[in-house]
Amino acid sequence: MYSSDSSILIFWLLTGIILIGIELFYTRSLGKKYQYILLLMGINCLLMGFYNFRYSYVPGINWQITYWIFLSFAAILWIRPMLLIKGKRNIVQDANEAQTIDDILPGKTGKVIYEGCLWQAKCEDKTITILANQTVYVMRREGNTLIVVPTDLFQM
């Protein structure tokens, strides 16, 4: 049941190249739901081809396909999520304005209403005092504290 036939080597290499090519050229049409799946399957085909080239005693094609399926399934479960992780976002995406409840003194925290909830807030510029009942822009979030700037900084 052992074989190191060159046709099997060519099969694995061509299949790997075709799968990787489909992933590279048709990524947009496949959509995010299937992103990186064909790429990982193609890489595993190339690994199986390298295994066939490197070792003289390899199992039959049925066992090779079984190994390839297992490797591809494992890669899709464990490696694909790492490829899909986006960078850590510090910018608040939904709204960009908040209303101050009390004064935000230089270097101190105050309270703002942001998206209907009460938040702690600090001014980005540690020399500016923001008075109560002013509209502020939310620049980012650090933990549970919003970093804000007054709107009049941007108006001329």
PDB file of C-alpha atoms in Angstrom:
ATOM      1  CA  MET A   1       0.000   0.000   0.000  1.00  0.00           C
ATOM      2  CA  TYR A   2       2.999   2.337  -0.044  1.00  0.00           C
ATOM      3  CA  SER A   3       3.714   4.411  -3.113  1.00  0.00           C
ATOM      4  CA  SER A   4       5.803   7.402  -4.057  1.00  0.00           C
ATOM      5  CA  ASP A   5       4.433   7.839  -7.544  1.00  0.00           C
ATOM      6  CA  SER A   6       5.281  11.132  -9.259  1.00  0.00           C
ATOM      7  CA  SER A   7       1.688  11.452 -10.525  1.00  0.00           C
ATOM      8  CA  ILE A   8       0.494  11.727  -6.911  1.00  0.00           C
ATOM      9  CA  LEU A   9       3.115  14.408  -6.283  1.00  0.00           C
ATOM     10  CA  ILE A  10       1.897  16.344  -9.334  1.00  0.00           C
ATOM     11  CA  PHE A  11      -1.716  15.892  -8.188  1.00  0.00           C
ATOM     12  CA  TRP A  12      -1.004  17.482  -4.791  1.00  0.00           C
ATOM     13  CA  LEU A  13       1.061  20.325  -6.202  1.00  0.00           C
ATOM     14  CA  LEU A  14      -1.450  21.225  -8.932  1.00  0.00           C
ATOM     15  CA  THR A  15      -4.400  20.978  -6.558  1.00  0.00           C
ATOM     16  CA  GLY A  16      -2.622  23.228  -4.069  1.00  0.00           C
ATOM     17  CA  ILE A  17      -1.757  25.810  -6.712  1.00  0.00           C
ATOM     18  CA  ILE A  18      -5.318  25.782  -8.080  1.00  0.00           C
ATOM     19  CA  LEU A  19      -6.880  26.225  -4.620  1.00  0.00           C
ATOM     20  CA  ILE A  20      -4.503  29.047  -3.705  1.00  0.00           C
ATOM     21  CA  GLY A  21      -5.113  30.682  -7.103  1.00  0.00           C
ATOM     22  CA  ILE A  22      -8.882  30.556  -6.619  1.00  0.00           C
ATOM     23  CA  GLU A  23      -8.466  32.171  -3.194  1.00  0.00           C
ATOM     24  CA  LEU A  24      -6.221  34.925  -4.549  1.00  0.00           C
ATOM     25  CA  PHE A  25      -8.209  35.778  -7.684  1.00  0.00           C
ATOM     26  CA  TYR A  26     -11.779  35.307  -6.430  1.00  0.00           C
ATOM     27  CA  THR A  27     -11.536  36.581  -2.863  1.00  0.00           C
ATOM     28  CA  ARG A  28     -14.186  39.272  -3.314  1.00  0.00           C
ATOM     29  CA  SER A  29     -16.692  36.984  -4.983  1.00  0.00           C
ATOM     30  CA  LEU A  30     -16.283  34.329  -2.276  1.00  0.00           C
ATOM     31  CA  GLY A  31     -17.071  36.795   0.500  1.00  0.00           C
ATOM     32  CA  LYS A  32     -15.878  37.016   4.083  1.00  0.00           C
ATOM     33  CA  LYS A  33     -17.779  33.903   5.093  1.00  0.00           C
ATOM     34  CA  TYR A  34     -15.347  31.707   3.151  1.00  0.00           C
ATOM     35  CA  GLN A  35     -12.226  33.859   3.452  1.00  0.00           C
ATOM     36  CA  TYR A  36      -8.924  31.936   3.832  1.00  0.00           C
ATOM     37  CA  ILE A  37     -10.554  28.478   3.616  1.00  0.00           C
ATOM     38  CA  LEU A  38      -9.289  27.677   0.108  1.00  0.00           C
ATOM     39  CA  LEU A  39      -5.916  29.201   0.941  1.00  0.00           C
ATOM     40  CA  LEU A  40      -5.448  26.895   3.938  1.00  0.00           C
ATOM     41  CA  MET A  41      -6.622  23.874   1.960  1.00  0.00           C
ATOM     42  CA  GLY A  42      -4.173  24.753  -0.834  1.00  0.00           C
ATOM     43  CA  ILE A  43      -1.291  25.135   1.612  1.00  0.00           C
ATOM     44  CA  ASN A  44      -2.124  21.721   3.036  1.00  0.00           C
ATOM     45  CA  CYS A  45      -2.087  20.275  -0.507  1.00  0.00           C
ATOM     46  CA  LEU A  46       1.398  21.719  -0.981  1.00  0.00           C
ATOM     47  CA  LEU A  47       2.442  20.182   2.354  1.00  0.00           C
ATOM     48  CA  MET A  48       1.171  16.799   1.198  1.00  0.00           C
ATOM     49  CA  GLY A  49       3.111  17.226  -2.068  1.00  0.00           C
ATOM     50  CA  PHE A  50       6.262  18.109  -0.107  1.00  0.00           C
ATOM     51  CA  TYR A  51       5.717  15.034   2.052  1.00  0.00           C
ATOM     52  CA  ASN A  52       5.433  12.864  -1.090  1.00  0.00           C
ATOM     53  CA  PHE A  53       8.607  14.391  -2.499  1.00  0.00           C
ATOM     54  CA  ARG A  54      10.629  14.157   0.705  1.00  0.00           C
ATOM     55  CA  TYR A  55       9.840  10.657   1.922  1.00  0.00           C
ATOM     56  CA  SER A  56      10.157   7.482  -0.105  1.00  0.00           C
ATOM     57  CA  TYR A  57       7.547   5.500   1.833  1.00  0.00           C
ATOM     58  CA  VAL A  58       4.213   7.263   1.848  1.00  0.00           C
ATOM     59  CA  PRO A  59       0.772   5.754   2.401  1.00  0.00           C
ATOM     60  CA  GLY A  60      -1.669   5.244  -0.451  1.00  0.00           C
ATOM     61  CA  ILE A  61      -3.703   8.064  -1.938  1.00  0.00           C
ATOM     62  CA  ASN A  62      -6.761   7.200   0.191  1.00  0.00           C
ATOM     63  CA  TRP A  63      -4.769   7.743   3.390  1.00  0.00           C
ATOM     64  CA  GLN A  64      -3.179  10.882   1.985  1.00  0.00           C
ATOM     65  CA  ILE A  65      -6.583  12.372   1.246  1.00  0.00           C
ATOM     66  CA  THR A  66      -7.698  11.456   4.770  1.00  0.00           C
ATOM     67  CA  TYR A  67      -4.630  13.203   6.236  1.00  0.00           C
ATOM     68  CA  TRP A  68      -5.239  16.210   4.004  1.00  0.00           C
ATOM     69  CA  ILE A  69      -8.876  16.474   5.123  1.00  0.00           C
ATOM     70  CA  PHE A  70      -7.798  16.295   8.780  1.00  0.00           C
ATOM     71  CA  LEU A  71      -5.061  18.913   8.310  1.00  0.00           C
ATOM     72  CA  SER A  72      -7.396  21.234   6.409  1.00  0.00           C
ATOM     73  CA  PHE A  73     -10.135  20.901   9.007  1.00  0.00           C
ATOM     74  CA  ALA A  74      -7.664  21.588  11.831  1.00  0.00           C
ATOM     75  CA  ALA A  75      -6.226  24.620   9.997  1.00  0.00           C
ATOM     76  CA  ILE A  76      -9.694  26.043   9.361  1.00  0.00           C
ATOM     77  CA  LEU A  77     -10.608  25.631  13.031  1.00  0.00           C
ATOM     78  CA  TRP A  78      -7.363  26.923  14.585  1.00  0.00           C
ATOM     79  CA  ILE A  79      -5.437  29.045  12.089  1.00  0.00           C
ATOM     80  CA  ARG A  80      -8.275  30.792  10.219  1.00  0.00           C
ATOM     81  CA  PRO A  81      -9.628  32.616  13.305  1.00  0.00           C
ATOM     82  CA  MET A  82      -6.151  34.064  13.904  1.00  0.00           C
ATOM     83  CA  LEU A  83      -6.077  35.375  10.325  1.00  0.00           C
ATOM     84  CA  LEU A  84      -9.523  36.962  10.693  1.00  0.00           C
ATOM     85  CA  ILE A  85      -8.742  38.909  13.884  1.00  0.00           C
ATOM     86  CA  LYS A  86      -8.863  42.604  13.265  1.00  0.00           C
ATOM     87  CA  GLY A  87      -6.593  45.113  14.946  1.00  0.00           C
ATOM     88  CA  LYS A  88      -7.584  46.486  18.308  1.00  0.00           C
ATOM     89  CA  ARG A  89      -9.812  49.503  17.838  1.00  0.00           C
ATOM     90  CA  ASN A  90      -9.567  52.455  20.186  1.00  0.00           C
ATOM     91  CA  ILE A  91     -11.830  54.761  18.208  1.00  0.00           C
ATOM     92  CA  VAL A  92     -15.472  54.861  19.212  1.00  0.00           C
ATOM     93  CA  GLN A  93     -17.386  54.055  16.028  1.00  0.00           C
ATOM     94  CA  ASP A  94     -21.076  54.743  16.648  1.00  0.00           C
ATOM     95  CA  ALA A  95     -21.504  58.364  17.724  1.00  0.00           C
ATOM     96  CA  ASN A  96     -18.956  61.098  18.043  1.00  0.00           C
ATOM     97  CA  GLU A  97     -20.714  63.659  20.225  1.00  0.00           C
ATOM     98  CA  ALA A  98     -21.552  63.708  23.918  1.00  0.00           C
ATOM     99  CA  GLN A  99     -23.083  66.219  26.341  1.00  0.00           C
ATOM    100  CA  THR A 100     -21.245  67.191  29.538  1.00  0.00           C
ATOM    101  CA  ILE A 101     -23.124  66.860  32.833  1.00  0.00           C
ATOM    102  CA  ASP A 102     -20.602  68.605  35.062  1.00  0.00           C
ATOM    103  CA  ASP A 103     -17.384  70.540  34.582  1.00  0.00           C
ATOM    104  CA  ILE A 104     -14.341  68.660  33.314  1.00  0.00           C
ATOM    105  CA  LEU A 105     -11.390  70.328  34.991  1.00  0.00           C
ATOM    106  CA  PRO A 106      -7.858  70.175  33.534  1.00  0.00           C
ATOM    107  CA  GLY A 107      -6.380  66.706  34.156  1.00  0.00           C
ATOM    108  CA  LYS A 108      -9.530  65.542  36.025  1.00  0.00           C
ATOM    109  CA  THR A 109     -12.495  63.429  35.032  1.00  0.00           C
ATOM    110  CA  GLY A 110     -16.043  64.623  34.650  1.00  0.00           C
ATOM    111  CA  LYS A 111     -19.299  63.071  33.502  1.00  0.00           C
ATOM    112  CA  VAL A 112     -20.897  63.089  30.059  1.00  0.00           C
ATOM    113  CA  ILE A 113     -23.967  61.537  28.484  1.00  0.00           C
ATOM    114  CA  TYR A 114     -22.892  59.454  25.513  1.00  0.00           C
ATOM    115  CA  GLU A 115     -25.355  57.279  23.573  1.00  0.00           C
ATOM    116  CA  GLY A 116     -27.876  57.614  26.378  1.00  0.00           C
ATOM    117  CA  CYS A 117     -25.504  56.419  29.124  1.00  0.00           C
ATOM    118  CA  LEU A 118     -23.502  58.225  31.758  1.00  0.00           C
ATOM    119  CA  TRP A 119     -19.733  57.990  31.195  1.00  0.00           C
ATOM    120  CA  GLN A 120     -16.620  59.327  32.863  1.00  0.00           C
ATOM    121  CA  ALA A 121     -14.705  61.633  30.561  1.00  0.00           C
ATOM    122  CA  LYS A 122     -11.357  63.409  30.396  1.00  0.00           C
ATOM    123  CA  CYS A 123     -10.305  66.216  28.127  1.00  0.00           C
ATOM    124  CA  GLU A 124      -7.653  65.353  25.537  1.00  0.00           C
ATOM    125  CA  ASP A 125      -5.896  68.654  26.235  1.00  0.00           C
ATOM    126  CA  LYS A 126      -4.978  68.685  29.918  1.00  0.00           C
ATOM    127  CA  THR A 127      -4.983  72.515  30.059  1.00  0.00           C
ATOM    128  CA  ILE A 128      -8.602  73.105  28.995  1.00  0.00           C
ATOM    129  CA  THR A 129     -11.639  73.315  31.263  1.00  0.00           C
ATOM    130  CA  ILE A 130     -14.904  72.131  29.727  1.00  0.00           C
ATOM    131  CA  LEU A 131     -18.010  73.587  31.348  1.00  0.00           C
ATOM    132  CA  ALA A 132     -21.251  71.734  32.073  1.00  0.00           C
ATOM    133  CA  ASN A 133     -23.944  71.420  29.390  1.00  0.00           C
ATOM    134  CA  GLN A 134     -21.509  71.685  26.485  1.00  0.00           C
ATOM    135  CA  THR A 135     -21.342  69.436  23.460  1.00  0.00           C
ATOM    136  CA  VAL A 136     -18.022  67.627  23.116  1.00  0.00           C
ATOM    137  CA  TYR A 137     -16.489  65.348  20.503  1.00  0.00           C
ATOM    138  CA  VAL A 138     -15.535  61.863  21.623  1.00  0.00           C
ATOM    139  CA  MET A 139     -12.044  61.116  20.332  1.00  0.00           C
ATOM    140  CA  ARG A 140     -11.521  57.619  21.768  1.00  0.00           C
ATOM    141  CA  ARG A 141     -12.181  55.387  24.725  1.00  0.00           C
ATOM    142  CA  GLU A 142      -9.619  54.255  27.301  1.00  0.00           C
ATOM    143  CA  GLY A 143     -11.215  51.561  29.426  1.00  0.00           C
ATOM    144  CA  ASN A 144     -14.407  53.079  30.838  1.00  0.00           C
ATOM    145  CA  THR A 145     -13.303  56.672  30.315  1.00  0.00           C
ATOM    146  CA  LEU A 146     -14.028  58.684  27.186  1.00  0.00           C
ATOM    147  CA  ILE A 147     -11.401  61.084  25.896  1.00  0.00           C
ATOM    148  CA  VAL A 148     -13.189  64.202  24.642  1.00  0.00           C
ATOM    149  CA  VAL A 149     -12.488  67.655  23.214  1.00  0.00           C
ATOM    150  CA  PRO A 150     -14.832  70.652  23.157  1.00  0.00           C
ATOM    151  CA  THR A 151     -16.586  71.363  19.869  1.00  0.00           C
ATOM    152  CA  ASP A 152     -15.477  74.980  19.864  1.00  0.00           C
ATOM    153  CA  LEU A 153     -11.894  73.847  19.247  1.00  0.00           C
ATOM    154  CA  PHE A 154     -12.910  72.931  15.697  1.00  0.00           C
ATOM    155  CA  GLN A 155     -15.080  75.967  14.976  1.00  0.00           C
ATOM    156  CA  MET A 156     -13.607  79.223  13.701  1.00  0.00           C
TER     157      MET A 156
END
